[in-house]
XYZ file of C-alpha atoms in Angstrom:
518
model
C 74.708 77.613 106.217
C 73.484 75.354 103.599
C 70.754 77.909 101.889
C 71.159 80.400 99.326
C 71.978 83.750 101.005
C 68.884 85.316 99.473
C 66.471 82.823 101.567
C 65.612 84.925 105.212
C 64.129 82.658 108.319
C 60.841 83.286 106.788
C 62.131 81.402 103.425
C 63.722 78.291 105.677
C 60.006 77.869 107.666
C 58.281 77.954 103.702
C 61.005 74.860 102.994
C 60.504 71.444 103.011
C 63.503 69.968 104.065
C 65.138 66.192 103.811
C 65.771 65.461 107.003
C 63.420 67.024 108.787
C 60.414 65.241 107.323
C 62.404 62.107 107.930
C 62.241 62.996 111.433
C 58.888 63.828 111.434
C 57.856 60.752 110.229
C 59.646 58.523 112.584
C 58.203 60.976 115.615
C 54.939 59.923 114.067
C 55.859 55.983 113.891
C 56.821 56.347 117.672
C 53.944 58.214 118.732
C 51.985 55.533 116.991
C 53.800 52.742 119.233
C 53.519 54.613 122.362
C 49.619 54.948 121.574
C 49.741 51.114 120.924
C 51.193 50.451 124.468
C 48.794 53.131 126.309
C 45.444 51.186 124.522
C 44.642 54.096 122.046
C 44.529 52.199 119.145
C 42.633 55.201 116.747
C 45.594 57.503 117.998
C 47.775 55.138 116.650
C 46.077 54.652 113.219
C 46.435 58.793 113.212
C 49.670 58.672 113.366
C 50.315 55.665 111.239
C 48.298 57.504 108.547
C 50.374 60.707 109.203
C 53.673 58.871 108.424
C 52.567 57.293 105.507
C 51.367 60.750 104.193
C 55.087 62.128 105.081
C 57.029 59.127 103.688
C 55.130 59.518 100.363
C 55.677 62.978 99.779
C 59.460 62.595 100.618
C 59.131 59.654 98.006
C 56.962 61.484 95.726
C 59.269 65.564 95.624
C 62.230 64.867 96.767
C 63.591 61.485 95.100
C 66.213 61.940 92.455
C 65.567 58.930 90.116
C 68.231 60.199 87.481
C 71.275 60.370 90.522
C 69.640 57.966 92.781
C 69.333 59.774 96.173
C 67.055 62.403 97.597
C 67.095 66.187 97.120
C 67.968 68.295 99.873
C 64.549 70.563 100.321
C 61.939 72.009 97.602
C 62.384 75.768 98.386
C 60.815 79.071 96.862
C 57.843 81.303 97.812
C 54.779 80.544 95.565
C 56.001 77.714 93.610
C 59.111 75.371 95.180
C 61.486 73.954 93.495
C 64.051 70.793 94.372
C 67.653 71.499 95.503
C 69.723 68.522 94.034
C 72.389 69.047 96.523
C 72.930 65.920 98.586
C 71.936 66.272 102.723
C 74.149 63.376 104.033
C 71.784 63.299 107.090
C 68.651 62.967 105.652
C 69.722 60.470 103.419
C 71.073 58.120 105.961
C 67.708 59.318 108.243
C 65.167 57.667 105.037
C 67.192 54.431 105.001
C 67.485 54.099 108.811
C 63.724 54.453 108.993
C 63.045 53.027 106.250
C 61.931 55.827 104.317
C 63.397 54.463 101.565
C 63.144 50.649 100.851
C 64.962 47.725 99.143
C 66.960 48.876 96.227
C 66.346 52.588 96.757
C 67.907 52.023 99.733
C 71.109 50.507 98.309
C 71.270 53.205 95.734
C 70.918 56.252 98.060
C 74.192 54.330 100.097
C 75.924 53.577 97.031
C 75.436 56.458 94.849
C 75.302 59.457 97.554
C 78.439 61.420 96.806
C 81.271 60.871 99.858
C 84.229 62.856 99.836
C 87.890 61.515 100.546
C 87.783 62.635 104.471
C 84.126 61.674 104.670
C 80.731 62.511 103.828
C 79.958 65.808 104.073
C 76.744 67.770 105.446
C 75.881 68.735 102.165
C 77.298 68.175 97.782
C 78.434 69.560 96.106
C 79.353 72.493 98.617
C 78.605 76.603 98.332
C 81.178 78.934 97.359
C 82.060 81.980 99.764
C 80.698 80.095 103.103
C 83.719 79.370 105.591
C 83.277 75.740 106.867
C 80.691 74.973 109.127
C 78.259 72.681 108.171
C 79.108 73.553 104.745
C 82.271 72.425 103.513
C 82.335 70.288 106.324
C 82.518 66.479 108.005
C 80.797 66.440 110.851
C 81.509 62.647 112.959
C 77.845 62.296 114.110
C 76.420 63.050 110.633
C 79.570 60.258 109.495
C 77.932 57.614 111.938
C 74.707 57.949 111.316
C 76.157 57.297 107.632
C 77.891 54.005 108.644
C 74.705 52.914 110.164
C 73.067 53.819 107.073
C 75.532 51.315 105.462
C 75.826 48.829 107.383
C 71.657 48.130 107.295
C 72.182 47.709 103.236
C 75.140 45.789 103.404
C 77.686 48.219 101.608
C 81.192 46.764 103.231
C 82.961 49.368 101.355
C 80.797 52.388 102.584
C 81.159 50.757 106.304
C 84.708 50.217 106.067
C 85.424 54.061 104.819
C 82.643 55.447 107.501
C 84.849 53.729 110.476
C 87.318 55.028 108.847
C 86.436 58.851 108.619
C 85.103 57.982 112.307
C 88.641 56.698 113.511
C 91.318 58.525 111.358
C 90.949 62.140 113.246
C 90.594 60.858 116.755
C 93.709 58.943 116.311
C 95.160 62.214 114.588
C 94.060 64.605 117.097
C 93.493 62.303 119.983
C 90.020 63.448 121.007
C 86.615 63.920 119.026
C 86.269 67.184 117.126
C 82.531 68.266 116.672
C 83.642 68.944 112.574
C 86.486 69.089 110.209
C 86.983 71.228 107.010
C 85.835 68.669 103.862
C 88.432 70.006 102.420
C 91.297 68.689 103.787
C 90.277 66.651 107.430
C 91.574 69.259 109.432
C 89.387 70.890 111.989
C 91.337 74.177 111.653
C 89.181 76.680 109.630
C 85.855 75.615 111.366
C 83.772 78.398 112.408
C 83.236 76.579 115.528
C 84.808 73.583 117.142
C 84.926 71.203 120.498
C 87.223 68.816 121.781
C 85.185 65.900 123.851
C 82.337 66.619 121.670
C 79.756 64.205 123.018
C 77.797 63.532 119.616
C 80.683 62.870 117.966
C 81.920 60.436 120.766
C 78.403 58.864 121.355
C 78.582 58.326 117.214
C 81.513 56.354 117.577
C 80.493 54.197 120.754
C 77.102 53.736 118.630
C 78.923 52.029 115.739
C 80.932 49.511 118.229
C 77.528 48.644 119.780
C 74.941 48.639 117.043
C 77.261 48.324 113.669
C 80.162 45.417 115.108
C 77.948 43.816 118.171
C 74.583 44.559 116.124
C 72.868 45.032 118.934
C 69.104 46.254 118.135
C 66.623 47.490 120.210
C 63.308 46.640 119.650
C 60.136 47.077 121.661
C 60.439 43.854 123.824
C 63.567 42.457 122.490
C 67.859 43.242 122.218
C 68.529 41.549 118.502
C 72.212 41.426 117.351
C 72.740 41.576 114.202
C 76.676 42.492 113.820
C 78.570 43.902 110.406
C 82.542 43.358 111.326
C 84.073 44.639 108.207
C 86.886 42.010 106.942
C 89.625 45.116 107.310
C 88.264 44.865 111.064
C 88.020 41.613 111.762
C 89.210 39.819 115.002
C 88.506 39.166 118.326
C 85.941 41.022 120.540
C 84.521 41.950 124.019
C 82.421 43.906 125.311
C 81.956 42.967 129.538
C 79.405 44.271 131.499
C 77.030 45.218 129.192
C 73.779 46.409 131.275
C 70.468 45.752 129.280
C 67.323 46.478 131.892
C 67.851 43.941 134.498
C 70.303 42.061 132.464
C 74.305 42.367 132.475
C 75.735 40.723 129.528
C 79.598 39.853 128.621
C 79.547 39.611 124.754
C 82.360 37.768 123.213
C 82.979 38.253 119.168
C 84.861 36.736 116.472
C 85.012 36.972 112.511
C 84.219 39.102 109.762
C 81.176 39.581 108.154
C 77.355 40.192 108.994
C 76.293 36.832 108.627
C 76.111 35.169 112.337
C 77.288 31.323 111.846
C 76.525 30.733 115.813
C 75.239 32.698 118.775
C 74.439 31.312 122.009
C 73.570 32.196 125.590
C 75.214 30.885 128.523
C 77.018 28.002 125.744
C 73.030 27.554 124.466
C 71.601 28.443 121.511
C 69.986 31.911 120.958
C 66.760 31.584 118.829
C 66.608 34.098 116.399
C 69.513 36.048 118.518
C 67.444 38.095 120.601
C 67.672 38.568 124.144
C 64.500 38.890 125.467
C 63.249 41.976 127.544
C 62.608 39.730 130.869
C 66.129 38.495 131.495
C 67.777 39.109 134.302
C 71.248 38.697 135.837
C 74.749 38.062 134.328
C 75.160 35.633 131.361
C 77.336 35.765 128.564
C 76.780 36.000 124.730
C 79.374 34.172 122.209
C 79.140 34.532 118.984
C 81.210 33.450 115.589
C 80.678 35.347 112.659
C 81.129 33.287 109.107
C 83.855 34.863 107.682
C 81.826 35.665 104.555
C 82.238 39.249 103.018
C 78.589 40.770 101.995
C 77.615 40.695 97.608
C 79.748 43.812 96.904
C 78.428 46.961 96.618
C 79.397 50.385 95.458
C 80.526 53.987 96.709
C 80.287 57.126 95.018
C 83.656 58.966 95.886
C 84.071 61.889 94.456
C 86.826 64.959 94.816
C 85.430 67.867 97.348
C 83.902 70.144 94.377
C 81.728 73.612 94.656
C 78.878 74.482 92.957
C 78.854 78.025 91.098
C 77.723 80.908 92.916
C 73.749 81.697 92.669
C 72.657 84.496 90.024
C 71.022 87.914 90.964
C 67.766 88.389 88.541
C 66.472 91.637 87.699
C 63.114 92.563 85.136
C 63.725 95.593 82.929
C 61.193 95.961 79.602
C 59.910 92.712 79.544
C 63.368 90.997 79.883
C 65.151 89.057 82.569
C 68.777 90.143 83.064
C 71.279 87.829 85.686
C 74.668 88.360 86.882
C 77.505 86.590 84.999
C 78.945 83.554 87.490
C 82.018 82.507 87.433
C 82.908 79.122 85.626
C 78.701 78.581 85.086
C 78.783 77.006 81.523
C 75.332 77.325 80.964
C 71.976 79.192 82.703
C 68.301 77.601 83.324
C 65.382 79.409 83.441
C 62.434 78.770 85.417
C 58.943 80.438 85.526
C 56.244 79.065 88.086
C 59.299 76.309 89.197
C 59.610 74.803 85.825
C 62.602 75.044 83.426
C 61.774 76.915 80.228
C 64.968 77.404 78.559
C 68.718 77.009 78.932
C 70.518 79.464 77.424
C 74.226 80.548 77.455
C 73.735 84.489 77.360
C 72.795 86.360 80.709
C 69.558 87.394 79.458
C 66.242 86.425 77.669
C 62.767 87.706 76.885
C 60.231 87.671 79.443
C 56.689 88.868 78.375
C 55.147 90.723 81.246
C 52.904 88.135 81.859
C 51.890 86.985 85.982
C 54.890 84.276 86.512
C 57.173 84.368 89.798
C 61.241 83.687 87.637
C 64.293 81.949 88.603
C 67.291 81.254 86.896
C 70.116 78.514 87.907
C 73.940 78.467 86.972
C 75.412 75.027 85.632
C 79.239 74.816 86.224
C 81.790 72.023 85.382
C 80.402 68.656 85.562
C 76.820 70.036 85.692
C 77.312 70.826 89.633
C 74.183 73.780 89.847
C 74.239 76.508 91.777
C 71.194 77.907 93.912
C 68.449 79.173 92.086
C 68.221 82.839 92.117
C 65.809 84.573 94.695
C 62.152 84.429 92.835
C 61.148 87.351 91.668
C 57.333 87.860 90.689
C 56.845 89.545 87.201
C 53.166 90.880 86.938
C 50.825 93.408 89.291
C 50.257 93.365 92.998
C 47.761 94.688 95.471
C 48.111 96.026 98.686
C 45.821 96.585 101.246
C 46.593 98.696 104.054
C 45.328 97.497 107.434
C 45.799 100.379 109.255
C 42.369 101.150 107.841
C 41.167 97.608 109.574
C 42.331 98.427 113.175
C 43.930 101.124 115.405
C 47.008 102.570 114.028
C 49.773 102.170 115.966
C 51.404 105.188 117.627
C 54.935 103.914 117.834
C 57.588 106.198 116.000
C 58.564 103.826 113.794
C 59.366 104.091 109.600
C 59.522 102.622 106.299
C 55.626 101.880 105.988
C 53.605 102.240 103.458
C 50.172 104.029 103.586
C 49.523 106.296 106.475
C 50.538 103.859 109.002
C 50.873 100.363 110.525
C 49.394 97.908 112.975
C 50.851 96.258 116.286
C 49.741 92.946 117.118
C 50.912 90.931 120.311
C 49.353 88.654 122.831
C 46.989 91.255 123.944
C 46.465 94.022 120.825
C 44.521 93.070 117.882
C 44.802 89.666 118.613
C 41.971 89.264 115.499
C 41.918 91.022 112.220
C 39.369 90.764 109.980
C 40.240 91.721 106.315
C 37.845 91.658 103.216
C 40.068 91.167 100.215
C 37.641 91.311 97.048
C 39.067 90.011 93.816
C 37.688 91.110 90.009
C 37.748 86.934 89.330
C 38.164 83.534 91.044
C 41.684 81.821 91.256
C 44.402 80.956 93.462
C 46.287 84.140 94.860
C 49.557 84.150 96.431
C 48.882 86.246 100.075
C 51.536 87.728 102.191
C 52.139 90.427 104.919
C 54.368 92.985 105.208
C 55.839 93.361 108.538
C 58.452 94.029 111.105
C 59.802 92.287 113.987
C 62.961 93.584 115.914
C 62.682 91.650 118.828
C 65.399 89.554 118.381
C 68.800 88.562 115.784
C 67.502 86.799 112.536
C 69.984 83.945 113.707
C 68.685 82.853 116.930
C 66.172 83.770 119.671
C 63.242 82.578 119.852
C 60.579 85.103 119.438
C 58.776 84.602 115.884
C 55.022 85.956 115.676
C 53.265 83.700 114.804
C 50.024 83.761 113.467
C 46.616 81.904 112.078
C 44.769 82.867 108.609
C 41.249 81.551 108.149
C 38.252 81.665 105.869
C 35.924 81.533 108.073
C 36.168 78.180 110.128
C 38.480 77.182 107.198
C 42.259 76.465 108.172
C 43.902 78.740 105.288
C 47.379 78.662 106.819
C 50.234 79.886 109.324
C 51.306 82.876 108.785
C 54.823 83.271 110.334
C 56.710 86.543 111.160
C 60.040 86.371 112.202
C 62.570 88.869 113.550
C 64.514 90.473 111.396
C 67.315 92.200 114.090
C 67.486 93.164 117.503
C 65.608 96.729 117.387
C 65.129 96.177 113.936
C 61.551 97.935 113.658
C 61.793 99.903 110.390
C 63.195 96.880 109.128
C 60.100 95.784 107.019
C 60.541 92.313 105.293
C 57.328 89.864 103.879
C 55.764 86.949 105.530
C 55.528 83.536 103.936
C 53.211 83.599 101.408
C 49.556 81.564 101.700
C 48.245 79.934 98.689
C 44.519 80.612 98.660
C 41.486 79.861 96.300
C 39.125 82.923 96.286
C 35.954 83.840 94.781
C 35.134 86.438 92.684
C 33.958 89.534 94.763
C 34.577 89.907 98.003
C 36.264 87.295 100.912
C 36.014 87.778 104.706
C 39.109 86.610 106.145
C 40.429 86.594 109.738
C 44.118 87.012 110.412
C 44.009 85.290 114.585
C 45.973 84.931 117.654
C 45.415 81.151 118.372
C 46.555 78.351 121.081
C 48.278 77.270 117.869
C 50.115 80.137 117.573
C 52.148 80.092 121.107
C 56.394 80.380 120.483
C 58.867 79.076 122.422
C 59.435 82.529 124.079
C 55.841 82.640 125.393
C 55.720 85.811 126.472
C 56.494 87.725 123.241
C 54.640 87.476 119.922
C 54.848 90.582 118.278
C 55.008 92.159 115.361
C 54.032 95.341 113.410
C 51.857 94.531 110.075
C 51.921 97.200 107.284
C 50.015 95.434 104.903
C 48.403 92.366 103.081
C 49.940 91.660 99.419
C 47.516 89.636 97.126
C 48.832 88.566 93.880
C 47.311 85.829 91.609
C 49.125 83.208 90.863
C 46.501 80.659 88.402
């Protein structure tokens, strides 16, 4: 729900998403830690390395220096481009892990739009998508979000995350899994829980890590608590089980500044309970009843961005649909702007280029960029001239047939593609897969493109409906530098290459697309 209708399950695998890099990165940061503790110190340098690869690139293509918080995913085929929409998630992810640092941290917190009932998944939101995770507040995506705040020290961000946190479970006395951005309800969802246990374990995470502070750490519990001054007070928590510990935490004041903490009516050095206690004691501590330097927060009125453009070539011009309120189009050949114009159409020589063209509405809120489309020639090769054709009654192929590949059939193709000169070409497969919805399921072929002993990519081939097999679609498209002449490639079934499902990892391949691309 929050990509452009045009993008199919292959298009989501070729994106490079916000979030989920933050999570890789962290996975990597752990893995590191665990290899630490099991002695395996070059494992851990591995994944150290990895992280810092991943935490630059998210630094390097996906920060927004002109709004001050990250893009939600490059997307595209052959050349990606950033989508400026806001991905509440992975933005509170990079600060939480520290993807982002010091003042870009503050910013992303302080200038990440937040709409009156919340933050929402994603901003500004699509038009024509019922609410879901677009258009939508979703409680654990709100926590994580106070968390987010409460590590940079934005009171007014904290405050308004309880807030959205609090508001509709006191309204509908239980925890909703989402409401509708648009007005805090959860009517209108798509799909909706009472009891939802994210949402509830979002909330108890904020009492224990955001008010008590508490932090784990490797060998130690630190509290560090942020009591907002609208939430100041008295407060207990008894009982509290930490390994072989039980601790009764008592809590007064406002603030994230501790003025005293002890344990057992001593002082606690640098307020961390250490990993070896054991047995009941109890934790006091007074906070200083000092508000944090203040901070910002970007609220801003639920708002829509216009409607994504349909781009067609006819004699060497681009032509787009009109959209609705869009003030203004961009252009975009190879992924970078060329023009902005105000008519739906402009001059496009036929030169090799892969076009795009983005609507700007009110306020300069930008819709999706249009599905690429390549503008220059294309070769096919037909690989049912490589391997046995298959026999299956199936349509919609080009050539004279198709091939089947699976765990057991053609499980390696080789293909010579011979170009007239070197360069980087743009490959791709045509193929079909009707083992499964395009929604769910898990039964993607999946497969392994070398150059010899050269790693050239993944190819991935998803299904594209349930029985779907003259449903021909394209795989992701592998960037690859060949030489003039001809180039012995191997399309493989590898260990690599095992699904969740598996059993099945099938498809039916009609041909290999080549088109340069530099």
């Amino acid at each position: 729900q929050t990509y452009p209708r045009w993008m199919q399950p292959v298009d989501i695998y070729q994106s490079e998403n916000l979030g989920t890099n933050a999570v890789h990165y962290q996975a990597n940061i752990v893995l590191a830690q665990m290899a630490i503790k099991l002695g395996q110190p070059g494992v851990a340098a591995q994944h150290k390395r990895q992280a810092e690869v991943i935490k630059f690139g998210i630094n390097q293509h996906l920060w927004q220096a002109d709004k001050g918080y990250y893009g939600q995913y490059l997307y595209g085929r052959t050349h990606l481009v950033l989508s400026p929409r806001a991905e509440a998630l992975g933005e509170a992810l990079c600060v939480l892990f520290g993807i982002a640092e010091g003042e870009r941290a503050q910013q992303v917190v302080s200038k990440t739009p937040t709409t009156p009932y919340g933050i929402s998944c994603i901003y500004p939101q699509i038009p024509g998508l019922p609410p879901y995770h677009n258009d939508a507040v979703w409680p654990f995506v709100q926590s994580f979000w106070a968390l987010a705040a409460a590590k940079v020290g934005n009171e007014p961000a904290l405050t308004e995350g309880l807030a959205a946190i609090y508001r509709p479970a006191a309204l509908f006395l239980t925890n909703k899994e989402n409401f509708v951005a648009r007005n805090g309800d959860f009517a209108g969802t798509q799909i909706n829980s009472s009891n939802m246990l994210w949402s509830l374990s979002g909330s108890l995470s904020l009492v224990y890590k955001v008010l008590f502070g508490m932090q784990y750490q490797g060998d130690l519990l630190v509290f560090r608590p942020f009591v907002p001054q609208a939430f100041q007070g008295r407060r207990k928590l008894m009982g509290f089980r930490y390994r072989r510990a039980v601790l009764d935490v008592t809590m007064e004041g406002f603030g994230n500044v501790i003025q005293s903490i002890t344990l057992d009516d001593k002082p606690l050095p640098d307020a961390a309970i250490p990993a070896g206690l054991t047995g009941r004691h109890t934790v006091s501590i007074a906070l200083k009843n000092q508000a944090p330097a203040a901070q910002l927060v970007n609220r801003v009125d639920n708002a829509f961005s216009p409607e994504t453009p349909a781009l067609t070539y006819q004699q060497e011009r681009l032509h787009w649909t009109p959209i609705a309120g869009a003030t203004a189009y961009k252009v975009l050949r190879n992924g970078k702007l060329i023009s902005t114009k105000a008519s739906t159409d402009t001059a496009a020589p036929a030169v090799e280029g892969t076009y795009q063209v983005v609507a700007v509405g009110a306020g300069g809120l930008e819709s999706f960029a249009s599905e690429p489309l390549a503008v220059g020639t294309a070769e096919q090769m037909q690989l049912e001239t490589l391997a046995p054709k298959s026999s299956l009654a199936y349509q919609g192929f080009t050539g004279s047939g198709f091939v089947e590949v699976s765990t057991s059939r053609n499980t390696r193709l080789t293909i010579a593609v011979a170009v007239p000169e070197p360069g980087l070409y743009a490959l791709d497969f045509r193929y079909a897969n009707g083992n499964g919805p395009i929604n769910t399921q898990n039964k993607c072929a999946i497969r392994t493109l070398r150059h010899g002993s050269e790693l050239l990519g993944t190819v991935v081939l998803p299904q594209r409906g349930v029985d779907e097999w003259s449903n021909w679609g394209y795989s992701n498209p592998i960037l690859v530098r060949l030489d003039k002449g001809s180039n012995a490639l191997t399309l493989a079934y590898e260990p690599a290459n095992h699904n969740m499902n598996g059993l099945v990892n099938q498809a039916m391949l009609d041909c290999l697309r080549l088109r340069r691309v530099q």
